[in-house]
Short mmCIF file of C-alpha atoms in Angstrom, two decimals:
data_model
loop_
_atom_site.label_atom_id
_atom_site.label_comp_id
_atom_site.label_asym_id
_atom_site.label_seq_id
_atom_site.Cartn_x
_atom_site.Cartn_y
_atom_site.Cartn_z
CA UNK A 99 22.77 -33.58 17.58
CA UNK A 100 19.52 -31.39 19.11
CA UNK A 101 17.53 -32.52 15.22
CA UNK A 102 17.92 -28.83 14.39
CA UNK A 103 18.94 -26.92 11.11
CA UNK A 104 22.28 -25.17 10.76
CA UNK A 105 21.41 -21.49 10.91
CA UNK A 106 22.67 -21.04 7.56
CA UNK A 107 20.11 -23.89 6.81
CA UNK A 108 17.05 -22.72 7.79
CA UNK A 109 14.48 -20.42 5.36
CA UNK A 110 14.32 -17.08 6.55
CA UNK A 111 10.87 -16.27 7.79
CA UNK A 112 9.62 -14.27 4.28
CA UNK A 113 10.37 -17.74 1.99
CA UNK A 114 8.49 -19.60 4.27
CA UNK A 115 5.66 -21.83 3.31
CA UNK A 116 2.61 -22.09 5.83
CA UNK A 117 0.04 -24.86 6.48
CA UNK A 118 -2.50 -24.15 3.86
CA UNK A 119 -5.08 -23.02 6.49
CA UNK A 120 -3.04 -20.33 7.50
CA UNK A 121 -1.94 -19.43 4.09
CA UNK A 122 -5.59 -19.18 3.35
CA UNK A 123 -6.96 -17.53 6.52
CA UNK A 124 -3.53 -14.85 6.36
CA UNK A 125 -4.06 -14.44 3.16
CA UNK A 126 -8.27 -13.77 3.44
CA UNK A 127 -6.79 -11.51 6.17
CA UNK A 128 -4.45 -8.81 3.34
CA UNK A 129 -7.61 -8.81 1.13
CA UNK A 130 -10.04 -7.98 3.97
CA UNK A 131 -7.83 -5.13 4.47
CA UNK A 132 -7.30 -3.69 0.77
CA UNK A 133 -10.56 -4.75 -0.48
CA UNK A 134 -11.99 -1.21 0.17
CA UNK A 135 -8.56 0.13 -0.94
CA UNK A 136 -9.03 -1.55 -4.52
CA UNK A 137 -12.41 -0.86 -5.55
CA UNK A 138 -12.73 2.89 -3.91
CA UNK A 139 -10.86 4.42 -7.47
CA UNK A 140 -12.68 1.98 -9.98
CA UNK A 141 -16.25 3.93 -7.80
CA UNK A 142 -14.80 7.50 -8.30
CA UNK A 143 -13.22 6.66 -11.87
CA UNK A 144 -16.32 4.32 -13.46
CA UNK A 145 -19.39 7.38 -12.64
CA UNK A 146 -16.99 10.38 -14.00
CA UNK A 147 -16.17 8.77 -16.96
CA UNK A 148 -20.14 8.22 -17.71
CA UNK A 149 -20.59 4.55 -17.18
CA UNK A 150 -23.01 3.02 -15.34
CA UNK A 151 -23.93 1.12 -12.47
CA UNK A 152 -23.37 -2.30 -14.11
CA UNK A 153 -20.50 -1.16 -15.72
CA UNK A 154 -19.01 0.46 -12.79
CA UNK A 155 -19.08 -2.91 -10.75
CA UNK A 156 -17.56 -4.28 -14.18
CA UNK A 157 -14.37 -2.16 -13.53
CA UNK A 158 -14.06 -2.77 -9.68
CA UNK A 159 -13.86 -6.61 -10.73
CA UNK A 160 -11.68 -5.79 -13.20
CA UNK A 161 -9.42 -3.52 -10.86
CA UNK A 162 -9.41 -6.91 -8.15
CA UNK A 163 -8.50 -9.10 -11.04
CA UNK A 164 -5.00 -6.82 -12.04
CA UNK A 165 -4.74 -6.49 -8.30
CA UNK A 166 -4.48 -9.98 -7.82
CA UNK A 167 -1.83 -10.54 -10.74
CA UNK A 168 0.32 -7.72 -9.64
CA UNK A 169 0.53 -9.00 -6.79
CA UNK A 170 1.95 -12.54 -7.87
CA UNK A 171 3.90 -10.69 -9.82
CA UNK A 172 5.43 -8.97 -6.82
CA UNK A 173 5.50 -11.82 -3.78
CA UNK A 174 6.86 -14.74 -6.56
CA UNK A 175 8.17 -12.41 -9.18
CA UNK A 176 10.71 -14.31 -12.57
CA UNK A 177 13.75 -13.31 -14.23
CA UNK A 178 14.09 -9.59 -12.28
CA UNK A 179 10.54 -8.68 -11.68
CA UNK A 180 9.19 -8.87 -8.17
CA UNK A 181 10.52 -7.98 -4.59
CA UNK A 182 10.18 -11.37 -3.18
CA UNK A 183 8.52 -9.72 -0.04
CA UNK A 184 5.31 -9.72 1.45
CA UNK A 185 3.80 -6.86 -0.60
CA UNK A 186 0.47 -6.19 -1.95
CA UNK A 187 0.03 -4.14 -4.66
CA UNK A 188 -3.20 -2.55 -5.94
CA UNK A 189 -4.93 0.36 -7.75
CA UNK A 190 -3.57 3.34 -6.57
CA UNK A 191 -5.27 6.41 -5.21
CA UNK A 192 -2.47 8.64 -6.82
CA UNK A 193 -4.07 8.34 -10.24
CA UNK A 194 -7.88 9.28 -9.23
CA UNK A 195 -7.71 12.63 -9.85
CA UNK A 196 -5.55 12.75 -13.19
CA UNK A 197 -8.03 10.17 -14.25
CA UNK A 198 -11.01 11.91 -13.37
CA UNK A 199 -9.88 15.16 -14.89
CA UNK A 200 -9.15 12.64 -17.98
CA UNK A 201 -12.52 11.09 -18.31
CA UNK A 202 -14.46 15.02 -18.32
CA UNK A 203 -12.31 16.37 -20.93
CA UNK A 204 -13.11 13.22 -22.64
CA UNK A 205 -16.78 12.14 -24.12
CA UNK A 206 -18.35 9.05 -22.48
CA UNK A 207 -17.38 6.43 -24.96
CA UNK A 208 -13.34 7.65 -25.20
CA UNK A 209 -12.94 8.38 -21.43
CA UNK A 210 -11.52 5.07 -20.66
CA UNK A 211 -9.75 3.99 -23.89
CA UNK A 212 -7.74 7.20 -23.38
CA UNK A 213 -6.91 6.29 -19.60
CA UNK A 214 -5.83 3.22 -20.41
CA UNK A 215 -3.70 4.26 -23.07
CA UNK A 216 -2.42 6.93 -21.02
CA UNK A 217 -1.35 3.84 -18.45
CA UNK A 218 0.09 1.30 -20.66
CA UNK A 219 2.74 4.43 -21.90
CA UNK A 220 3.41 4.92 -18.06
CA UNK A 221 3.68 1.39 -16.95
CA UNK A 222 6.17 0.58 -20.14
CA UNK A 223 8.30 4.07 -18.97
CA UNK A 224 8.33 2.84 -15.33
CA UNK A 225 9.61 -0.55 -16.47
CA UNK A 226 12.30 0.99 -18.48
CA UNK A 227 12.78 3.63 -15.72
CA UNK A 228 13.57 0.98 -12.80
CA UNK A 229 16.96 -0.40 -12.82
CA UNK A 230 18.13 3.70 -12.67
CA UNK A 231 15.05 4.51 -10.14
CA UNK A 232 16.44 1.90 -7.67
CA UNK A 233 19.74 3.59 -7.65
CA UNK A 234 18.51 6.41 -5.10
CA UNK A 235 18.35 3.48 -2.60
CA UNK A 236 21.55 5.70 -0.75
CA UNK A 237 19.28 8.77 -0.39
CA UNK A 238 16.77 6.89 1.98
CA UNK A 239 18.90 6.63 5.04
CA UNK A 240 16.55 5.90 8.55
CA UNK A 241 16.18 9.76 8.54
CA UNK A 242 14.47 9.82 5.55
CA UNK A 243 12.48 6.17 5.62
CA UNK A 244 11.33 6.96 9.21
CA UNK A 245 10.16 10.22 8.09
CA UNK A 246 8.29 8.56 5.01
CA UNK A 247 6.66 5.29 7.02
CA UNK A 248 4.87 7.72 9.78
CA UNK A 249 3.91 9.93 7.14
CA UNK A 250 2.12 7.13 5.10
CA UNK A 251 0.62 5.71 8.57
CA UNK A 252 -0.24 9.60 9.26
CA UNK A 253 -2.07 10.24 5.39
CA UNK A 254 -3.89 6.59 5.87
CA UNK A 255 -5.36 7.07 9.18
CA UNK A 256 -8.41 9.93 7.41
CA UNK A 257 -9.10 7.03 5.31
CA UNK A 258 -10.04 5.46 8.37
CA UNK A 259 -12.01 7.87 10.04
CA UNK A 260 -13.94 8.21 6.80
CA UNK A 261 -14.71 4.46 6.75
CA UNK A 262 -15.45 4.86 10.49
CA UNK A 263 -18.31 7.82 9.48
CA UNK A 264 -19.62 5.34 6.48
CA UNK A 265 -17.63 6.19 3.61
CA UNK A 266 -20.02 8.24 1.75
CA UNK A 267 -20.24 12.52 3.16
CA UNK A 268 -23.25 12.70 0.87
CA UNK A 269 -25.11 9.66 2.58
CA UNK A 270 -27.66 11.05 5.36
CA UNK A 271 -26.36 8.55 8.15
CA UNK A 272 -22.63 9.97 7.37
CA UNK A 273 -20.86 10.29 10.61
CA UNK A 274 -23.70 9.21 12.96
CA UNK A 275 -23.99 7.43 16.38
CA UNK A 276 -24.54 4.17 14.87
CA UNK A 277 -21.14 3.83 12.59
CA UNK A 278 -18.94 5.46 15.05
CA UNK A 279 -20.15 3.40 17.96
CA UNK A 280 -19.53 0.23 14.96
CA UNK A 281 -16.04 1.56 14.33
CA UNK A 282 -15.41 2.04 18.14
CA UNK A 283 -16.95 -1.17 18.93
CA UNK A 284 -14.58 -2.93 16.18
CA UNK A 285 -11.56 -0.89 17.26
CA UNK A 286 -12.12 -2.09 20.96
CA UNK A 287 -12.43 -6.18 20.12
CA UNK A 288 -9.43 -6.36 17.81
CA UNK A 289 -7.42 -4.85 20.73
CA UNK A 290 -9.10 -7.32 22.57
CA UNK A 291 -8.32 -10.36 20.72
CA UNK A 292 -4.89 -9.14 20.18
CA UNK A 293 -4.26 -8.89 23.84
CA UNK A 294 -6.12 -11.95 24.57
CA UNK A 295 -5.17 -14.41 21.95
CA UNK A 296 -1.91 -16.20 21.33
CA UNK A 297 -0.16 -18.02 18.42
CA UNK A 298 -2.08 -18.80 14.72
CA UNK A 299 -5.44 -16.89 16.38
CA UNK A 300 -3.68 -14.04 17.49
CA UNK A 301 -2.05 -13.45 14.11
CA UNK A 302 -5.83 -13.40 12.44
CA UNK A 303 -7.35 -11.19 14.80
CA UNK A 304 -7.88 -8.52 12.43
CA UNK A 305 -9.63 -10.53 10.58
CA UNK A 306 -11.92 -12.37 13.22
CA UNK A 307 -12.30 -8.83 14.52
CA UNK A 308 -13.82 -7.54 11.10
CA UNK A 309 -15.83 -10.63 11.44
CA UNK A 310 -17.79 -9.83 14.74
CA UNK A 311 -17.79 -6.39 13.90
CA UNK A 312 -19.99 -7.71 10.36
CA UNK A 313 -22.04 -9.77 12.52
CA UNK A 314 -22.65 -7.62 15.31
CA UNK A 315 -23.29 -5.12 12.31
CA UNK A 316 -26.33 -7.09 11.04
CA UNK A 317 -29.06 -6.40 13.82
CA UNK A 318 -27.78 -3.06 13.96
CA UNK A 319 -28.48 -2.74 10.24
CA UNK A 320 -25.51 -1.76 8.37
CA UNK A 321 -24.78 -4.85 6.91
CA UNK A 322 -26.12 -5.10 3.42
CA UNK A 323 -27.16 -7.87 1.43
CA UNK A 324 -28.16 -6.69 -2.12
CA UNK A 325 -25.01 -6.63 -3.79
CA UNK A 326 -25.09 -10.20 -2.97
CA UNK A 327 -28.35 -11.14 -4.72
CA UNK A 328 -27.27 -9.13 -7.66
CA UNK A 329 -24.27 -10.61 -8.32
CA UNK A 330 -23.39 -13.14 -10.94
CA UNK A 331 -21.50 -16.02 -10.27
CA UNK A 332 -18.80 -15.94 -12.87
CA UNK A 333 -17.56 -13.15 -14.76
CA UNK A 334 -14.44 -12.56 -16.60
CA UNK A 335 -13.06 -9.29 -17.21
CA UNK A 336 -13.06 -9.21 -21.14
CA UNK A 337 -9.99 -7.74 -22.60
CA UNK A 338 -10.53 -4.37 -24.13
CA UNK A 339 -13.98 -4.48 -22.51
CA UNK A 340 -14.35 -0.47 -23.54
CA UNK A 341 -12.71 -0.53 -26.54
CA UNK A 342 -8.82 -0.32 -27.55
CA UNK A 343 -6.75 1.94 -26.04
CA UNK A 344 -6.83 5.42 -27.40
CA UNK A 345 -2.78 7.79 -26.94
CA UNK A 346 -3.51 11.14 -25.97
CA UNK A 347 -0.31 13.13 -25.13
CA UNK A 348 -1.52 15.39 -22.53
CA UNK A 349 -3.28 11.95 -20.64
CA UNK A 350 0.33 10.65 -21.12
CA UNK A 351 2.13 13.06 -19.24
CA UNK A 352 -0.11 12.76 -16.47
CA UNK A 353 0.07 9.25 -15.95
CA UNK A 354 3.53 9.38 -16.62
CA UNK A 355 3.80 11.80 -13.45
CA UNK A 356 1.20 9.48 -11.59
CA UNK A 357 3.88 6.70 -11.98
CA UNK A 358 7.13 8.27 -10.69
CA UNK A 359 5.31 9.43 -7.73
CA UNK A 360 4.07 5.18 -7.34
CA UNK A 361 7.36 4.35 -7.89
CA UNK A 362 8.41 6.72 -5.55
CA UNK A 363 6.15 5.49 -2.82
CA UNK A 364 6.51 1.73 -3.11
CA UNK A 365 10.05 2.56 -3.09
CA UNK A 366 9.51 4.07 0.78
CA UNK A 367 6.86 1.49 1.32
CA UNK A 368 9.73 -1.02 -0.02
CA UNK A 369 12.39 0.35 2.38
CA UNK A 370 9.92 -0.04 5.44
CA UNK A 371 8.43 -3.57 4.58
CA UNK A 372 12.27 -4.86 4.29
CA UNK A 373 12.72 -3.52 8.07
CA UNK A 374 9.25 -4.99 9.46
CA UNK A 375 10.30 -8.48 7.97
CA UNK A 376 13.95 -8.33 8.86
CA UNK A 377 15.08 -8.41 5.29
CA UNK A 378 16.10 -4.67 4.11
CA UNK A 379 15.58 -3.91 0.94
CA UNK A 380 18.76 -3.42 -1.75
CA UNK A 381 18.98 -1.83 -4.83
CA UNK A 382 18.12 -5.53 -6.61
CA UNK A 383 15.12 -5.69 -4.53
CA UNK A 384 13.58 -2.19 -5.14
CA UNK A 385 14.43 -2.86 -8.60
CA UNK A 386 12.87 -5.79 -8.83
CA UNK A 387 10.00 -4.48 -6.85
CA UNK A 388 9.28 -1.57 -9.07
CA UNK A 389 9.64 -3.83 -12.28
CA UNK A 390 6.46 -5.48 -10.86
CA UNK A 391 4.60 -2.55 -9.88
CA UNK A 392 5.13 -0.86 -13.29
CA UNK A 393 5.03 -4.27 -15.42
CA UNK A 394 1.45 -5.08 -13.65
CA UNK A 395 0.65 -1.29 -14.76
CA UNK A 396 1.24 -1.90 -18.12
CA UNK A 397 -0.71 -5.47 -18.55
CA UNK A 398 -3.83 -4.09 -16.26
CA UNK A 399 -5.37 -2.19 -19.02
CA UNK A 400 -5.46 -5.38 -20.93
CA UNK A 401 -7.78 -6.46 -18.34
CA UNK A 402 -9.71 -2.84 -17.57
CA UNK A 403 -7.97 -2.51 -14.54
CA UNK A 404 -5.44 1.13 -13.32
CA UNK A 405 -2.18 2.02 -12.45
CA UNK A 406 -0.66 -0.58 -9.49
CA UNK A 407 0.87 0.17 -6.80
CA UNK A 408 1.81 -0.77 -3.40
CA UNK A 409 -0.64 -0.96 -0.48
CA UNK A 410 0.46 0.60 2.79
CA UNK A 411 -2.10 -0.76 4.63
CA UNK A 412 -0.83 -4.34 4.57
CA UNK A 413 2.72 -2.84 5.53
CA UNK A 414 0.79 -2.31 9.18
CA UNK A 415 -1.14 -5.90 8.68
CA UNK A 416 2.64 -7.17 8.14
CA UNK A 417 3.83 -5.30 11.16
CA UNK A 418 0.82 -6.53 13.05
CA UNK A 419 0.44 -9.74 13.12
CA UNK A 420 4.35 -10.76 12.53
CA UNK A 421 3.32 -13.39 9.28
CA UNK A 422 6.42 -11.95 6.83
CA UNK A 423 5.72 -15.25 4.54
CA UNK A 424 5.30 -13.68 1.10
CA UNK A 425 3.57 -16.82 0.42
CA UNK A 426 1.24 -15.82 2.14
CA UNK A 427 0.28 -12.93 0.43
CA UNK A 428 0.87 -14.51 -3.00
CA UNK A 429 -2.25 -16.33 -1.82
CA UNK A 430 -4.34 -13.32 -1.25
CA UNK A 431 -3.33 -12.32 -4.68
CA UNK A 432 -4.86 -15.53 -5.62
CA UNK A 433 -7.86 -14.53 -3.68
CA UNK A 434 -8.22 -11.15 -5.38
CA UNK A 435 -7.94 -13.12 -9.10
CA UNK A 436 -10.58 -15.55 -7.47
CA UNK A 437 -12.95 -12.13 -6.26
CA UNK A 438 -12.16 -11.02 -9.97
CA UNK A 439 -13.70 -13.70 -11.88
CA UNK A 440 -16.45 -14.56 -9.25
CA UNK A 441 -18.31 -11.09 -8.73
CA UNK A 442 -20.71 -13.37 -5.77
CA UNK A 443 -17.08 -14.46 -3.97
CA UNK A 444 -16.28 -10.68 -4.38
CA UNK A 445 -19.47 -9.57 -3.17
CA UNK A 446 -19.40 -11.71 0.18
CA UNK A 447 -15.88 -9.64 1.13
CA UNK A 448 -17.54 -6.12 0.50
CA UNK A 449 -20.62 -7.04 3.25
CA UNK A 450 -17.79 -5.79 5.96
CA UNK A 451 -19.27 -2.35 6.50
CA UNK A 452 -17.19 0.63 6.03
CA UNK A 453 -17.65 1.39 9.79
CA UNK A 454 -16.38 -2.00 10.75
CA UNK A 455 -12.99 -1.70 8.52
CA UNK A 456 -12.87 1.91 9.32
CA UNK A 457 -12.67 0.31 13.72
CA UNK A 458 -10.05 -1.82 12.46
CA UNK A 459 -8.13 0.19 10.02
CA UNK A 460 -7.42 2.64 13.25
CA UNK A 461 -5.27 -0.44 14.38
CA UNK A 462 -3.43 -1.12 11.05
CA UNK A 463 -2.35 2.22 9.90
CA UNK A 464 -1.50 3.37 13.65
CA UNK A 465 0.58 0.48 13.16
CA UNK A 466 2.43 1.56 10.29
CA UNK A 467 3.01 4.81 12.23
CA UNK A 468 4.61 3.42 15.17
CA UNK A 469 6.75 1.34 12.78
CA UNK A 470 7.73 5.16 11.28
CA UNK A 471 8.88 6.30 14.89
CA UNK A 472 10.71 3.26 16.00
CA UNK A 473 13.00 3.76 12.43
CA UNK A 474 13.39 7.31 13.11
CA UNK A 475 14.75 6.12 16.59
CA UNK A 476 18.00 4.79 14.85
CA UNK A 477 18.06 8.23 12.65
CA UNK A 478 20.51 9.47 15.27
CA UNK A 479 17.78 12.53 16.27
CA UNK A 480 20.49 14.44 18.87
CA UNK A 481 22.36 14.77 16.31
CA UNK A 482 22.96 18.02 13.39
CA UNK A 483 20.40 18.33 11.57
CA UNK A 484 18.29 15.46 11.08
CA UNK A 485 15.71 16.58 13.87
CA UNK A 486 15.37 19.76 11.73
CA UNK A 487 15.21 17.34 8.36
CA UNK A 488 12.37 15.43 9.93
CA UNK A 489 10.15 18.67 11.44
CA UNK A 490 10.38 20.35 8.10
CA UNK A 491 9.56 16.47 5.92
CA UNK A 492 6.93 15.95 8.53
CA UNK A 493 5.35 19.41 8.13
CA UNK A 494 4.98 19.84 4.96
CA UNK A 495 4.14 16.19 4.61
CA UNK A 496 0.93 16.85 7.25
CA UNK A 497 -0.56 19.88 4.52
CA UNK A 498 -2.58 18.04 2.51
CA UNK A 499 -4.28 16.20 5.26
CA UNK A 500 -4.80 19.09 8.10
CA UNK A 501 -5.34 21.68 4.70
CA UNK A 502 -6.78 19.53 1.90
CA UNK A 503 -7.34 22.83 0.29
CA UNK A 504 -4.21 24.68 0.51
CA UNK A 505 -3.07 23.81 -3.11
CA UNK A 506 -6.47 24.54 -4.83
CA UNK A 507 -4.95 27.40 -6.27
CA UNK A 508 -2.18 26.19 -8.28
CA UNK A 509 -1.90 23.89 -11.26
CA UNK A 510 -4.13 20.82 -11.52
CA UNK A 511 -0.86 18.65 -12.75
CA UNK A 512 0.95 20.15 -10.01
CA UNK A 513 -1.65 18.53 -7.97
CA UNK A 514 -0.59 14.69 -8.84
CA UNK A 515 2.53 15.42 -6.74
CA UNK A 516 1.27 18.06 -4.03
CA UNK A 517 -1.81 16.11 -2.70
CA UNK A 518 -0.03 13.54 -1.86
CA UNK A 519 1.55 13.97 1.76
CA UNK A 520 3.70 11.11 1.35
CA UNK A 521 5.34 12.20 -2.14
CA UNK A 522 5.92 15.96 -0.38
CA UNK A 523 7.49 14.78 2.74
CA UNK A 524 9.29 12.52 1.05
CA UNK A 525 10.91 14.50 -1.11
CA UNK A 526 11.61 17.28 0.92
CA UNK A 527 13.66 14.48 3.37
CA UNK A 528 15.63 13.42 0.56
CA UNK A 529 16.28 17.31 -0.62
CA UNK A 530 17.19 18.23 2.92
CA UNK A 531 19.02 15.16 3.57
CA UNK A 532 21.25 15.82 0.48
CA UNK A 533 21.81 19.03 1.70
CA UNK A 534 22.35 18.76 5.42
CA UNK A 535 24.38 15.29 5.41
CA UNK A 536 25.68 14.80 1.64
CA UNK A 537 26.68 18.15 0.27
CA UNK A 538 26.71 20.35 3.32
CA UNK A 539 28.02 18.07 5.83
CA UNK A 540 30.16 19.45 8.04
CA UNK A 541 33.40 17.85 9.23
CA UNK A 542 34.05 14.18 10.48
CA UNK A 543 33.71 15.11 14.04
CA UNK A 544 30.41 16.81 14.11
CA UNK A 545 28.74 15.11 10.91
CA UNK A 546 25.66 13.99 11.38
CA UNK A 547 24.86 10.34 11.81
CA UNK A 548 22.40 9.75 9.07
CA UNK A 549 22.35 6.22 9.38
CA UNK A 550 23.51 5.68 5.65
CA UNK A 551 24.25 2.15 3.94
CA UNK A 552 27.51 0.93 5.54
CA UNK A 553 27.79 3.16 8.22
CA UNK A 554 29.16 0.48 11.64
CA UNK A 555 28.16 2.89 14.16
CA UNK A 556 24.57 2.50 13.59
CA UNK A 557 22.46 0.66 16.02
CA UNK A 558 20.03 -1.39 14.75
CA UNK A 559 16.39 -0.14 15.45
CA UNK A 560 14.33 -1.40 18.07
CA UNK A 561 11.47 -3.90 17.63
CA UNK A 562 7.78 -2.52 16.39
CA UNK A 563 5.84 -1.43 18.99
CA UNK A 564 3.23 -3.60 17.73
CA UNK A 565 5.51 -6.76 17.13
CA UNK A 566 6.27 -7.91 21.03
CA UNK A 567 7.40 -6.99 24.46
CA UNK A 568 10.62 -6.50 26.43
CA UNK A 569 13.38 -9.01 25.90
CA UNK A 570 12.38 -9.46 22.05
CA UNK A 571 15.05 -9.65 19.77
CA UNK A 572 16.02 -6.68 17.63
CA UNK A 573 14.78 -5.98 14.19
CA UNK A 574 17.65 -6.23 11.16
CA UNK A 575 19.75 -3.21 10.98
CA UNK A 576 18.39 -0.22 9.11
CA UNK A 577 19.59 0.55 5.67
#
């Protein structure tokens, strides 16, 4: 009678399609976000495997391109590949150092073929890994996701700060007046816009913020223009570019390691996107989430690019601005495939100073945090043990970003799993978890509330911080 749609009718928020302004403005918004994300490894990777400038730029194109196709692999997904959600996926960080360690023991012209090698073996073992990986979807009760989503706000908030200093320790303007006041400058006018704004504009204020922070940035002279008059207009990553792909055992195992700890990641970052967009994420989803991840690992070689994973940074973007279409960030994908094979498009999105995303990545990955502590409020805290499970997750989670050096000592493969706070504090929540709630438990009447799959006494989590006011409607219940 009102004109409306049955409930049962109507798309649910992550299948819907956009006005293509929005879809294009949303989706400008994701990249703007990763961009720095993406081409950071391809810089570390390119220089200590011997190649040169030119070739170096070669590989971050190359990195955006497989970016870009994993995810459309992961927002539209076929068959039983893709999440269906809102997630980005891109190089991952957790592979820099095996590859780095790679491309020394290697000479200059077999560094790379031996990488990629080394990642088509791990994407094709993650692939065949992920209908079992998905299975330890029980083990990541709220006590354990919680724990996991403030930790990876927590370990992305230094990548911030460093943006916010200029990226570079080595450069001689590193930390000065000029890029904090930038990064302080940006932080203060996306607050601004997000407090002032309403609706479509509100939801892009991120991005119009990183916008007047670039052109505020240009009198102040830390905008530059070179790349741009260097660039080409069209360039393809060629398939094999550096020659086939060499098998080395011992670069194997290490990328083989580098993936379980991805998969183990995009699994939390999974868990967490699914409660942001009010669609949790089931066993079919993570399994069809890490399909993507690992299938887009094992065809990025093909195209020069690394191992893909998800991008927790776009989690908070998600969180932020409330778009959960996965349409829309299919279209950044696009974007990132368009960057890819037009190094001048690419070259206009990396004239947003470091300073000016580091202002605005404050925002995002605080974001991401809050969205950690609002699912650890359903994690039934006053209850046995899972305060204790969360001190001791969060703890040792925090060690390689208050101590960056505390492992130095041990094993270099150990370090694949150790330097990452969000592996270590995730595992140590599922251990402990096991052992408080699952093994140890005590009996019915004092048992913890863990917050586990099927469990009716669990309340639903509140809203995100970042997502609305009083009198807002609950988010879905927690897994």
């Amino acid at each position: 009678m009102t004109g409306q749609k049955p409930e049962g009718d109507r798309k649910h928020p992550v299948d819907e399609t956009l006005p293509p302004l929005k879809l294009f403005t949303s989706g400008l918004q994701h990249v703007a976000a990763m961009y720095a994300g993406v081409v950071a490894p391809p810089m570390i990777v390119g220089p200590a495997c011997g190649l040169s400038a030119t070739e170096t730029a070669f590989l971050m194109g190359a990195s955006l391109f497989t970016a870009g196709i994993a995810t459309l692999l992961q927002t539209l997904g076929f068959w039983k590949v893709g999440a269906k959600l809102p997630f980005v996926n891109g190089v991952s960080f957790a592979g820099v150092t095996p590859m780095v360690a790679i491309g020394k023991s290697q000479s200059p012209g077999h560094a790379l073929p031996v990488i990629f090698g080394a990642v088509i073996v791990a994407g094709v073992l993650g692939f065949l890994l992920a209908p079992y990986f998905s299975k330890l979807v029980r083990f990541f009760p709220p006590v354990v996701t919680g724990t996991v989503i403030t930790l990876i706000g927590v370990s992305l908030l230094p990548v911030a700060f460093n943006w916010s200093q200029g990226g570079n320790p080595q450069a001689p303007d590193y930390g000065s007046l000029t890029n904090i006041g930038m990064a302080a400058l940006t932080f203060v006018i996306v607050l601004v816009l997000r407090r002032a704004l309403r609706g479509f504009l509100q939801q892009i204020a991120i991005l119009l913020g990183l916008v007047a922070g670039t052109l505020i940035a240009i009198p102040v002279g830390i905008t530059h223009f070179a790349a741009l008059g260097k660039a080409s207009l069209i360039g393809f990553p060629t398939p094999f570019h550096f020659g086939a792909p060499q098998f080395d055992i011992a670069a194997i195992v290490s990328m083989c390691i580098v993936m379980l700890v991805c998969m183990t990641e995009s699994t939390a970052d999974m868990l967490a996107l699914g409660k942001i967009v009010g669609r949790p994420a089931d066993e079919r989803t993570i399994e069809g989430g890490l399909r993507a991840d690992t299938l887009g690992t094992a065809l990025s070689p093909l195209f020069n690019g690394f191992a893909n994973s998800a991008f927790a940074q776009n989690i908070g973007l998600v969180a932020m601005t409330k778009v959960r279409s996965r349409y829309v960030v299919a279209t950044g994908g696009l974007i990132l495939i368009v960057l890819g094979l037009c190094p001048v498009a690419a070259s206009v999105i990396s004239l947003v100073p470091l300073p000016v995303l580091g202002g605005a990545g404050i925002v995002l990955f605080g974001s991401v945090a809050a969205s950690g502590i609002q699912t650890l409020a359903s994690a039934a805290m006053e209850k046995g043990d899972n305060a204790l499970i969360v001190a001791a997750a969060v703890g040792i989670g925090l060690i390689p970003i208050a101590a960056p050096d505390f492992y130095h000592a041990l094993p270099k493969d150990l370090l694949v799993v150790l330097d990452s706070g969000i592996s270590t504090g995730c595992l140590v929540a599922i251990v402990l978890n096991l052992a408080f709630n699952h093994f140890g438990s005590r009996d019915a009447e004092t048992a913890p509330d863990t917050g586990a799959p099927g469990d009716p006494e669990v309340a639903p989590p509140a809203r995100l911080a970042t997502e609305g006011g009083a009198g807002e409607p609950a988010a879905a219940p927690a897994h």
